[in-house]
Coordinates of C-alpha atoms in Angstrom, one line a residue:
X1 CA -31.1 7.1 16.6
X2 CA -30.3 3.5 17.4
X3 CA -27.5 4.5 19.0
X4 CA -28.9 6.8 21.3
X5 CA -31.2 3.7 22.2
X6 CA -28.2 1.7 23.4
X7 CA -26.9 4.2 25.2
X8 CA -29.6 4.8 27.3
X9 CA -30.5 3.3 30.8
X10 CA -34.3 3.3 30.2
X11 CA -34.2 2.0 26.7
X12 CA -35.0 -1.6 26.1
X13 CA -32.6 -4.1 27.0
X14 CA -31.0 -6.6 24.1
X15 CA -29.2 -9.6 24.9
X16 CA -25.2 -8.6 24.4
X17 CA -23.7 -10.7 21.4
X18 CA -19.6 -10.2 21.6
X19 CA -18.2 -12.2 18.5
X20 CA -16.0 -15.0 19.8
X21 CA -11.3 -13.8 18.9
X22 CA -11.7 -16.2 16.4
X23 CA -14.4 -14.5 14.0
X24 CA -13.0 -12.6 11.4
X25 CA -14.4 -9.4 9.9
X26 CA -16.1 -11.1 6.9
X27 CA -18.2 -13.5 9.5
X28 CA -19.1 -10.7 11.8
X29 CA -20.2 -8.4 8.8
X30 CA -22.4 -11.4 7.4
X31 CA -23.6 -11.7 10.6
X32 CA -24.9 -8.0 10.8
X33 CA -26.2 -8.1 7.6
X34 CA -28.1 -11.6 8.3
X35 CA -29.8 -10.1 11.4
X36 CA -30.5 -7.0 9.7
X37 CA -32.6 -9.2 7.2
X38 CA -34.3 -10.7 9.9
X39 CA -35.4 -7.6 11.4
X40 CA -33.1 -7.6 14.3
X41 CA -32.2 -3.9 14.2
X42 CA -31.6 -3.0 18.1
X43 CA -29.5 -6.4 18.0
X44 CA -27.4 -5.3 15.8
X45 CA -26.5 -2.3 17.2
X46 CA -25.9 -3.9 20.7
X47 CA -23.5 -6.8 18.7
X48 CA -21.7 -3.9 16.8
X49 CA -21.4 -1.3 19.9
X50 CA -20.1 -4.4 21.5
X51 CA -16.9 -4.4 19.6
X52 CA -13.8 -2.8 19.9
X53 CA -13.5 0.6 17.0
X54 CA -10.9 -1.5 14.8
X55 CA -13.6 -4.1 14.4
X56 CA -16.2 -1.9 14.1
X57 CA -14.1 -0.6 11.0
X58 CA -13.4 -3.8 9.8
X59 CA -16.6 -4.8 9.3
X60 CA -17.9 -1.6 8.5
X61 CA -15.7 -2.0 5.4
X62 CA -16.5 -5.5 4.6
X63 CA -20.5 -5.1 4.6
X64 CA -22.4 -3.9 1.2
X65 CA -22.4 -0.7 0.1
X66 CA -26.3 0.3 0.9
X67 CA -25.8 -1.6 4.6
X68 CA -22.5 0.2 5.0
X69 CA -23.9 3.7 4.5
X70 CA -26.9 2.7 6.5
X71 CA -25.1 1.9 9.5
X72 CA -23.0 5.1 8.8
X73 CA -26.1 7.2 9.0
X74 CA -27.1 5.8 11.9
X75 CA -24.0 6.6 14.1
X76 CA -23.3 9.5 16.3
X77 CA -20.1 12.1 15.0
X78 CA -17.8 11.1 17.4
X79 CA -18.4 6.7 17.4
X80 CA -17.7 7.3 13.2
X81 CA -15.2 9.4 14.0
X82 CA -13.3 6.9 16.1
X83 CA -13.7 4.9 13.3
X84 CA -12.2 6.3 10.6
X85 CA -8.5 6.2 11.8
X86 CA -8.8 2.3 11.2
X87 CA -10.2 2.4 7.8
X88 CA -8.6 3.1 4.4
X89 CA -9.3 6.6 3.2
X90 CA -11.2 5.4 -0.2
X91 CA -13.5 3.4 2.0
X92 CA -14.2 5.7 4.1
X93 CA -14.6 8.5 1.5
X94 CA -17.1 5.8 0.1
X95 CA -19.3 6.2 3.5
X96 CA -18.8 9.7 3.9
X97 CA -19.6 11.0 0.6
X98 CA -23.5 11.1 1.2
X99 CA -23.7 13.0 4.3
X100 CA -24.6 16.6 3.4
X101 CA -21.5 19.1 3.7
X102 CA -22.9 20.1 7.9
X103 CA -22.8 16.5 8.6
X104 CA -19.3 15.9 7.3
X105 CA -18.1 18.7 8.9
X106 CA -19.4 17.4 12.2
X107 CA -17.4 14.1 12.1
X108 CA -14.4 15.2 10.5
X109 CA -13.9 17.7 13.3
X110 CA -13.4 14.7 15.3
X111 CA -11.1 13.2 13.2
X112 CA -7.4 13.2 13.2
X113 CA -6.6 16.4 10.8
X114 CA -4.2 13.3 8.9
X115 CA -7.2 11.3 8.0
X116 CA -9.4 14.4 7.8
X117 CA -7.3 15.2 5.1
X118 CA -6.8 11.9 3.2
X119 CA -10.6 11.7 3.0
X120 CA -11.5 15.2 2.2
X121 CA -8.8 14.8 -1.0
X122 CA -11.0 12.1 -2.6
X123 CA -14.3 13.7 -2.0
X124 CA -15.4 15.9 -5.2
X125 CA -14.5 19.2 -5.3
X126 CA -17.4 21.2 -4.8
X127 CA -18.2 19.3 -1.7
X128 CA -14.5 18.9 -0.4
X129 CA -14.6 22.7 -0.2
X130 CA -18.1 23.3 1.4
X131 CA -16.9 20.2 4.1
X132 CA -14.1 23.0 5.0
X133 CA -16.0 25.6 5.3
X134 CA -18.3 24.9 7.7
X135 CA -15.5 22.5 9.5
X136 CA -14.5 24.3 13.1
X137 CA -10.9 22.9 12.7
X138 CA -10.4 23.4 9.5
X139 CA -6.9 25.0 9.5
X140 CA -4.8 22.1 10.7
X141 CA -6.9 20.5 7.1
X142 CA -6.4 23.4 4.6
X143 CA -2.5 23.2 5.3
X144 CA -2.3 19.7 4.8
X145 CA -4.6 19.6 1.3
X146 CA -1.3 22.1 0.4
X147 CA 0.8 19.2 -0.2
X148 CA 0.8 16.7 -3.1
X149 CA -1.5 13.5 -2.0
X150 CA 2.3 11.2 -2.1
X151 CA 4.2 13.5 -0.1
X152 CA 5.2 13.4 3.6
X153 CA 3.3 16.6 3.9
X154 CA 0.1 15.0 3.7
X155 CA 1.7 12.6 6.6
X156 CA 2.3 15.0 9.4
X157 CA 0.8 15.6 12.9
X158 CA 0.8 19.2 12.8
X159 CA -0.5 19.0 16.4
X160 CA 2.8 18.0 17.6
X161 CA 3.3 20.2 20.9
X162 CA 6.7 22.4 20.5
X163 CA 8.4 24.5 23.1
X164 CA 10.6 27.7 22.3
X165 CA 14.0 27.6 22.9
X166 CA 14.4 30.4 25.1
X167 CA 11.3 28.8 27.7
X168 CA 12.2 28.3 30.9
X169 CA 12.3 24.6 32.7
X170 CA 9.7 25.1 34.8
X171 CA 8.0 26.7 32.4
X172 CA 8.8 23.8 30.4
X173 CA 7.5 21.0 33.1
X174 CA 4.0 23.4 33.6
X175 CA 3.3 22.8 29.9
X176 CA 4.2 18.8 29.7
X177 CA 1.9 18.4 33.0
X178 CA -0.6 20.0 30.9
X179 CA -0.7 17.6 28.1
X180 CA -2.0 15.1 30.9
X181 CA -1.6 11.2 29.6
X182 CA -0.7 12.4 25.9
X183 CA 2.8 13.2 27.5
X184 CA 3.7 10.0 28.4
X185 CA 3.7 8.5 24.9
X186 CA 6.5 11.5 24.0
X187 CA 9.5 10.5 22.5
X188 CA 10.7 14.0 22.5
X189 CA 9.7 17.5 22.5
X190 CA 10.9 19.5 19.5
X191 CA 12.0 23.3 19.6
X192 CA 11.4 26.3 17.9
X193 CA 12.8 29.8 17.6
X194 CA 10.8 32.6 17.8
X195 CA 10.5 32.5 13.8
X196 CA 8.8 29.1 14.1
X197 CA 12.1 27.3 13.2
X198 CA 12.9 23.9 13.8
X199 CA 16.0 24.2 16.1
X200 CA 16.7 20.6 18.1
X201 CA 14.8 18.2 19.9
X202 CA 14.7 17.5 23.6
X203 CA 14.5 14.4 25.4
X204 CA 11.8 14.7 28.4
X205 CA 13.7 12.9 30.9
X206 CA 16.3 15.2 30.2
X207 CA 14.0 18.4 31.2
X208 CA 12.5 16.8 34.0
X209 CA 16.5 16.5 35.3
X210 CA 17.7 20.1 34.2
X211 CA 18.3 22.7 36.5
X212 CA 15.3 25.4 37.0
X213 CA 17.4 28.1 36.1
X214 CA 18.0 26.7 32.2
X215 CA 16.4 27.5 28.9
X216 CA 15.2 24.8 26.7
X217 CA 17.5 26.1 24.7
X218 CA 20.8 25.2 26.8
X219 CA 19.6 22.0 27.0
X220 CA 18.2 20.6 24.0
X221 CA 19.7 18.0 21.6
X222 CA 20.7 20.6 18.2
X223 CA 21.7 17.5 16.3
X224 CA 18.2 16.7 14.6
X225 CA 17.4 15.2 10.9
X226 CA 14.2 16.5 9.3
X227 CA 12.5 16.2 6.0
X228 CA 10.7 18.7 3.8
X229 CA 7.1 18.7 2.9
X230 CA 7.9 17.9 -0.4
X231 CA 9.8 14.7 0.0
X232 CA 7.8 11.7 -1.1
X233 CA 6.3 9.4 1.7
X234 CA 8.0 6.4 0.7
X235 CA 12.0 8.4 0.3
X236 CA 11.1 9.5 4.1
X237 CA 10.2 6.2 5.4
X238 CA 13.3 4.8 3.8
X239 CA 15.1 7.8 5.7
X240 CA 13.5 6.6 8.5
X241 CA 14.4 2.9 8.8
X242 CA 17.9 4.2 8.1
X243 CA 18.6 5.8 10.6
X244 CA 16.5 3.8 13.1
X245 CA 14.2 6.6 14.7
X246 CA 10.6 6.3 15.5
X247 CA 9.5 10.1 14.8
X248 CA 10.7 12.3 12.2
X249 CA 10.4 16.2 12.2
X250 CA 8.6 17.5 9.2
X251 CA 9.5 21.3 7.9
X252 CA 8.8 23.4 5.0
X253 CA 11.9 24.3 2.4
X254 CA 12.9 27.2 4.6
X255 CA 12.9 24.8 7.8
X256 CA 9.8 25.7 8.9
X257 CA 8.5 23.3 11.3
X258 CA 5.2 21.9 10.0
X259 CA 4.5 18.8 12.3
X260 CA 6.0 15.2 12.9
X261 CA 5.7 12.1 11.5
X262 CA 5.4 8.9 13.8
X263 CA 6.6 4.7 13.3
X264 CA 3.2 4.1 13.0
X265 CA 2.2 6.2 10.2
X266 CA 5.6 4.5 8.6
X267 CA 4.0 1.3 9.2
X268 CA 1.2 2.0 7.2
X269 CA 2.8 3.8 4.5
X270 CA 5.0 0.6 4.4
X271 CA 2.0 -2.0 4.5
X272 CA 0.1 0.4 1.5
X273 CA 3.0 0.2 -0.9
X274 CA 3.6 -3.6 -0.4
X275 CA 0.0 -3.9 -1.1
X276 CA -0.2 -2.0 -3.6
X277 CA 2.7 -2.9 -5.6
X278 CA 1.9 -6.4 -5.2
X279 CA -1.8 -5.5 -6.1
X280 CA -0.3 -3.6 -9.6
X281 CA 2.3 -6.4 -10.6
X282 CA -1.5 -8.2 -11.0
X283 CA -3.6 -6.0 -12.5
X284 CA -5.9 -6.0 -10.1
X285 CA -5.6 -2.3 -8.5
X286 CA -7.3 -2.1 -4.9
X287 CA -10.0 -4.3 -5.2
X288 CA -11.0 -6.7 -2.4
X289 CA -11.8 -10.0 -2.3
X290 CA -15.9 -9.2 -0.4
X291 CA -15.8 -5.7 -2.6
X292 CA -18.4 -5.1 -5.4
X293 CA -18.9 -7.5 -9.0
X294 CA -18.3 -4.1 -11.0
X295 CA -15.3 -2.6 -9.1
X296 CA -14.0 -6.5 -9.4
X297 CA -14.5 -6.6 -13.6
X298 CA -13.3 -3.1 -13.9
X299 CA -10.5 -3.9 -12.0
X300 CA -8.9 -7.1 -13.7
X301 CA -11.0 -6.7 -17.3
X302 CA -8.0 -4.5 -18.8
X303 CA -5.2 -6.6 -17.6
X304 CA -6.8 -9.6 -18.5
X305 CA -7.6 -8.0 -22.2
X306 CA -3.9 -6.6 -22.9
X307 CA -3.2 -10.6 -21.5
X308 CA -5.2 -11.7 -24.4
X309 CA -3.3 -9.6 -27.0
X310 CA 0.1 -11.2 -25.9
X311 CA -1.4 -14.7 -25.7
X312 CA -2.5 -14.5 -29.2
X313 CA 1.1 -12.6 -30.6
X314 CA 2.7 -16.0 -28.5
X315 CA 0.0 -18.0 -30.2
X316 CA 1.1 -16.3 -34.0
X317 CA 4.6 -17.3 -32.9
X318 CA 3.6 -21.1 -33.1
X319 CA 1.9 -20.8 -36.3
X320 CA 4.6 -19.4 -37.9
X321 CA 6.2 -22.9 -37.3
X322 CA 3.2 -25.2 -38.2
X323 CA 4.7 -27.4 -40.7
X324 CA 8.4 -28.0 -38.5
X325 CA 5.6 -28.8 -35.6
X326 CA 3.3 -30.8 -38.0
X327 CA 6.7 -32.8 -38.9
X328 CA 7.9 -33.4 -35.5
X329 CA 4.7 -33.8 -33.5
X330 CA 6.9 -34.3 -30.1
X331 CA 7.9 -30.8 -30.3
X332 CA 4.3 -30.0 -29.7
X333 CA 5.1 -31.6 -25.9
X334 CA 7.9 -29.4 -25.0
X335 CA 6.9 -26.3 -25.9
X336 CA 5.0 -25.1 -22.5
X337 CA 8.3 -26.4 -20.6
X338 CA 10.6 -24.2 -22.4
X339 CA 7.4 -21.4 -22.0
X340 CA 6.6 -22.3 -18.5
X341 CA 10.4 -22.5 -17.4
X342 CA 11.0 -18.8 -18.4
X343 CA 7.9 -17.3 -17.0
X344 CA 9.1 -18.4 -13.8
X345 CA 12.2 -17.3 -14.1
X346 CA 11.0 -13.7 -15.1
X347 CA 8.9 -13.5 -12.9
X348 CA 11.3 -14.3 -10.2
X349 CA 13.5 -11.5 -11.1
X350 CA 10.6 -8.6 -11.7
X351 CA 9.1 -9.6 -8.5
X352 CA 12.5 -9.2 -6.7
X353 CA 13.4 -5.9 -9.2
X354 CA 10.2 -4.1 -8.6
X355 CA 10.6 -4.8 -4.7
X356 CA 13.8 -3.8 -4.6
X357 CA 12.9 -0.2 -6.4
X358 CA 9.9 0.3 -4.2
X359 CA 12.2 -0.1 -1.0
X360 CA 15.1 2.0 -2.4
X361 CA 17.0 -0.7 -2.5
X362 CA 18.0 -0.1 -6.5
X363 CA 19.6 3.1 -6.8
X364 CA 19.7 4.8 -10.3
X365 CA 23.6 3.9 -10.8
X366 CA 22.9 0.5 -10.8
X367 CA 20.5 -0.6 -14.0
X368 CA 23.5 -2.0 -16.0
X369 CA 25.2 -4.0 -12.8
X370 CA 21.9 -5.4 -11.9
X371 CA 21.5 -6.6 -15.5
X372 CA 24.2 -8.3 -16.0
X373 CA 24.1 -9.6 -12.8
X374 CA 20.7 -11.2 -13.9
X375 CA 22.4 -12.5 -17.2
X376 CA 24.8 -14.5 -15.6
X377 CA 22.6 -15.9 -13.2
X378 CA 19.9 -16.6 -16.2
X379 CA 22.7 -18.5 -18.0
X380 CA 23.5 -20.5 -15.0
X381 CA 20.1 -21.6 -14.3
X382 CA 19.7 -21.9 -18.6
X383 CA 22.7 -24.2 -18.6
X384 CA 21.5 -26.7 -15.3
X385 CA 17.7 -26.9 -16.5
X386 CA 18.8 -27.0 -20.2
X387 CA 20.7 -30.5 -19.2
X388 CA 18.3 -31.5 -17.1
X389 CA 15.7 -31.3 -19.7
X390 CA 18.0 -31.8 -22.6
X391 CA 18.6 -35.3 -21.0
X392 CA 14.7 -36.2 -20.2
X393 CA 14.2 -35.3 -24.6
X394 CA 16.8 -37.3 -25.8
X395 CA 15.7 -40.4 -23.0
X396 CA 11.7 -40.0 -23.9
X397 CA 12.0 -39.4 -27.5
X398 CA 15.6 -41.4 -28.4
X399 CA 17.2 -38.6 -30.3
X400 CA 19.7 -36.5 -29.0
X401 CA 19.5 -33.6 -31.5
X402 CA 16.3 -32.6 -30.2
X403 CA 18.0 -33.6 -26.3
X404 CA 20.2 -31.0 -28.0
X405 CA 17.8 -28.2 -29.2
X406 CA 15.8 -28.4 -25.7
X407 CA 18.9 -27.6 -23.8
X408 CA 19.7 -24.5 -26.0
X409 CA 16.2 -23.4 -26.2
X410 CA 16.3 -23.5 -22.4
X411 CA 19.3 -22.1 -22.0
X412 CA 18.4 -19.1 -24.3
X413 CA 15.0 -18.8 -22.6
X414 CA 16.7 -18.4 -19.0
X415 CA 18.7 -15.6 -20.3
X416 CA 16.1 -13.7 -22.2
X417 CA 13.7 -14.3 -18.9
X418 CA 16.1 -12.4 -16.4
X419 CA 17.3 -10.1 -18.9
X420 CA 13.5 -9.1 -19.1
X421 CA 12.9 -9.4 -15.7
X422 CA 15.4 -6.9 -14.6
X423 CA 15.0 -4.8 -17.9
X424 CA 11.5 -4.3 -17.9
X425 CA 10.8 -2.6 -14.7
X426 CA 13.9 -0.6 -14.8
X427 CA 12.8 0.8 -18.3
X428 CA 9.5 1.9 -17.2
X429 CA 11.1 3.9 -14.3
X430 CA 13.2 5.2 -16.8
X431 CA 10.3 6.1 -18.8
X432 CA 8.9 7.8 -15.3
X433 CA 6.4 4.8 -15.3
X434 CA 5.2 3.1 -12.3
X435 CA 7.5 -0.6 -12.5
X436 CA 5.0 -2.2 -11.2
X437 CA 2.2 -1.9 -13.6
X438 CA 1.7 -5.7 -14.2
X439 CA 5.4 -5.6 -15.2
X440 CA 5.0 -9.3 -14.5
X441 CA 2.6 -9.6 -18.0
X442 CA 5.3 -8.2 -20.2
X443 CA 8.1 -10.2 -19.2
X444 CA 5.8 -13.3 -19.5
X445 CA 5.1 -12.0 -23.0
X446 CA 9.2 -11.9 -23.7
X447 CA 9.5 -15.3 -22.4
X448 CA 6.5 -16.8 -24.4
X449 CA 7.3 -15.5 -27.6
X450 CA 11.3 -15.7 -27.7
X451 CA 11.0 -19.3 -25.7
X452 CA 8.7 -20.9 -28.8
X453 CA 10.7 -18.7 -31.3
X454 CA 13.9 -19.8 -29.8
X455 CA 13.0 -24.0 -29.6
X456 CA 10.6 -24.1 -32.7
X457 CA 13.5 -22.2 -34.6
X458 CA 16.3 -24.2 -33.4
X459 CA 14.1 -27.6 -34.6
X460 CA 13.4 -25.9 -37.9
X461 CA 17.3 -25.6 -38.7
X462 CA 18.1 -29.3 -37.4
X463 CA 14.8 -30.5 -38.6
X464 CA 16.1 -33.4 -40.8
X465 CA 18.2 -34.5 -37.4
X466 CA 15.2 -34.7 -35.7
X467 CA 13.0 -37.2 -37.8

């Protein structure tokens, strides 16, 4: 292997390429994959050895598909191994799905059992379960795969050192010296009974100060907030930011402790629900921006096909008032502000509705409060923009009955805009939908269709005012 090549002295030495802070991963992948091209194959492993393992990842993830499982192939266990923790699971499931069942094995043993985990649940089943089987550390793996793929199950470190209650402090003290550097990234230790159960937590200043003649027991904090396996990831990072802690114990229904759960994975759960939500509210699902032509078209094709439909149910709208536009040709000019106005507004309300659910910050009680919260606040805006552009119609065109029918067109629009805005996403949870699913393209839909209905409507009824 190429690797083995670098890493040894009487190998031929290549001239060390480290990429300058400023490069991102996109311009260091193209750079691999332009001096792989050129037949610069020991170069490229010294420039990619050179890197530190979250760039390695990075641009691991940002090359094409056949260079990316190339370079996979290539590596030893543990240097892919190192990389995986940096990666996102579906990329990395990507790589990992052609090495042979022994081969997996081999680098997932290395792995965080977390990851291992994440990975080995979007591998096919037939090879998910021959990867266990021939994995060493395959325990820690199978209990995880127990829990739903959402839940904070999936999450935990079950690796987490424990101490029994009734172990002694020097005992105790033997144990943390043990752990070597590990220990001094410890927040706290937690505690068992001799059932396994989650009992307290213990501060390790506090055992390093206790007398040698106390228990863990006699000294441990009992007051200690846990969550179940079953509890969704996102619920337990809410819990989390709550109540302002960095780890949170992790225990079966019976209070069985399974593991711990750390800021950092909260982080991420955090940064992969913004993402995706933002991502959803799209149509775009988890494409990337270097990713693949097909996963791009089968990505935004559907979205941008259901945006079709609406456009042409907006479009019958208009054609329903051909011969009031065909009258009053001027109409023809306001309709995308009366249109454009709303979509704004809608989508300024979804935007800050769906947010608000994914963060917990909407509880169930709420729906009605929030909407007509968003009514009034439609109407206010409906009443200021429908003057402002009430004014600029009866100015530009000299008649003040369609100044008139702008305003109330507006106004109306506005309302209907945050009613939808609001209503839309809280329906579809309602509905036990995801409120994200390019809730965004509905409530444009509402605003299109009842914002021309509303104007071309009004400027049917007052259409001998208006000529």
């Amino acid at each position: 292997m190429y690797e083995e090549q670098l890493n040894d002295p009487g190998a031929v030495q290549v001239e060390q390429r480290t990429a300058p802070p400023y490069e991102s991963a996109i311009e260091r992948a193209s750079l691999v994959e332009e001096m792989i091209y050129e037949g610069m194959r020991d170069g490229v492993w010294s420039y990619y050895m050179s890197l530190h393992p979250s760039d390695r990842a990075a641009v691991l993830t940002e090359l094409p598909a056949g260079i990316r499982r190339s370079l996979a192939q290539e590596m030893q266990p543990e240097t892919l191994a190192g990389l995986l923790d940096y990666m996102e699971p579906r990329i990395s499931a990507r790589v990992l799905r052609q090495f042979s069942a022994d081969a997996l094995a081999d680098v997932l043993d290395l792995t965080d059992p977390a990851t291992s985990t994440e990975i080995l649940g979007r591998l096919p089943g037939g090879k998910r379960l021959d990867t266990i089987a021939a994995m060493e550390a395959s325990r820690p793996v199978e209990a995880l795969l127990r829990y739903e793929e959402d839940s904070i199950g999936r999450l935990a470190d079950v690796r987490t050192p424990v101490l029994s209650e009734d172990t002694t402090v020097p005992i105790a003290l033997d144990r943390l010296r043990l752990m070597g550097t590990a220990a001094e990234e410890m927040r706290s230790l937690l505690v068992v009974n001799n059932y396994g159960f989650l009992v307290g937590s213990l501060n390790p200043v506090r055992l390093a100060l206790a007398r040698p003649s106390a228990t863990v027991g006699q000294i441990m904090d009992r007051d200690i907030t846990s969550v179940t396996t079953s509890m969704d990831e996102q619920v337990a990072v809410q819990i989390m930011s709550q109540l302002r802690v960095s780890e949170l114990p992790v225990v079966e229904e019976d209070g069985r402790l399974v593991g711990l759960v750390r800021a950092e994975d909260a982080v991420e759960v955090v940064e992969d629900i913004a993402t995706e939500d933002m991502y959803r509210m799209a149509g775009i699902g988890e494409e990337r921006i270097t990713g693949p032509l097909a996963e791009s078209v089968r990505s935004r094709f559907p979205w941008l096909a259901l945006n079709l439909v609406t456009v042409f149910l907006a479009a019958a709208v208009i054609g329903l008032f051909e011969s009031t536009i065909a009258r009053v040709v001027a109409l023809a000019a306001f309709l995308p502000v009366v249109a454009g106005q709303g979509g704004i507004g809608g989508t300024q309300t979804v935007t800050l509705v769906v947010r608000s659910l994914a963060t917990g910050g909407l509880p169930r009680g709420l729906g009605l409060r929030i909407l007509r919260r968003e009514m009034i606040l439609g109407l206010i805006h409906g009443l200021v923009l429908g003057a402002i552009i009430g004014g600029i119609g009866w100015v530009w065109e000299g008649n003040a009955i369609l100044g008139g029918v702008l305003a109330l067109a507006m106004t109306g629009n506005m309302v209907v805009a945050s009613v939808a805005g609001a209503g839309v996403p809280l329906l579809l949870r309602r509905l036990r939908m995801d409120p994200a699913v390019s809730a965004a393209v509905f409530v444009t839909t509402f605003t299109d269709v009842i914002g021309f209905a509303l104007f071309l409507g009004l400027a049917t009824i007052f259409i001998e005012f208006l000529l």
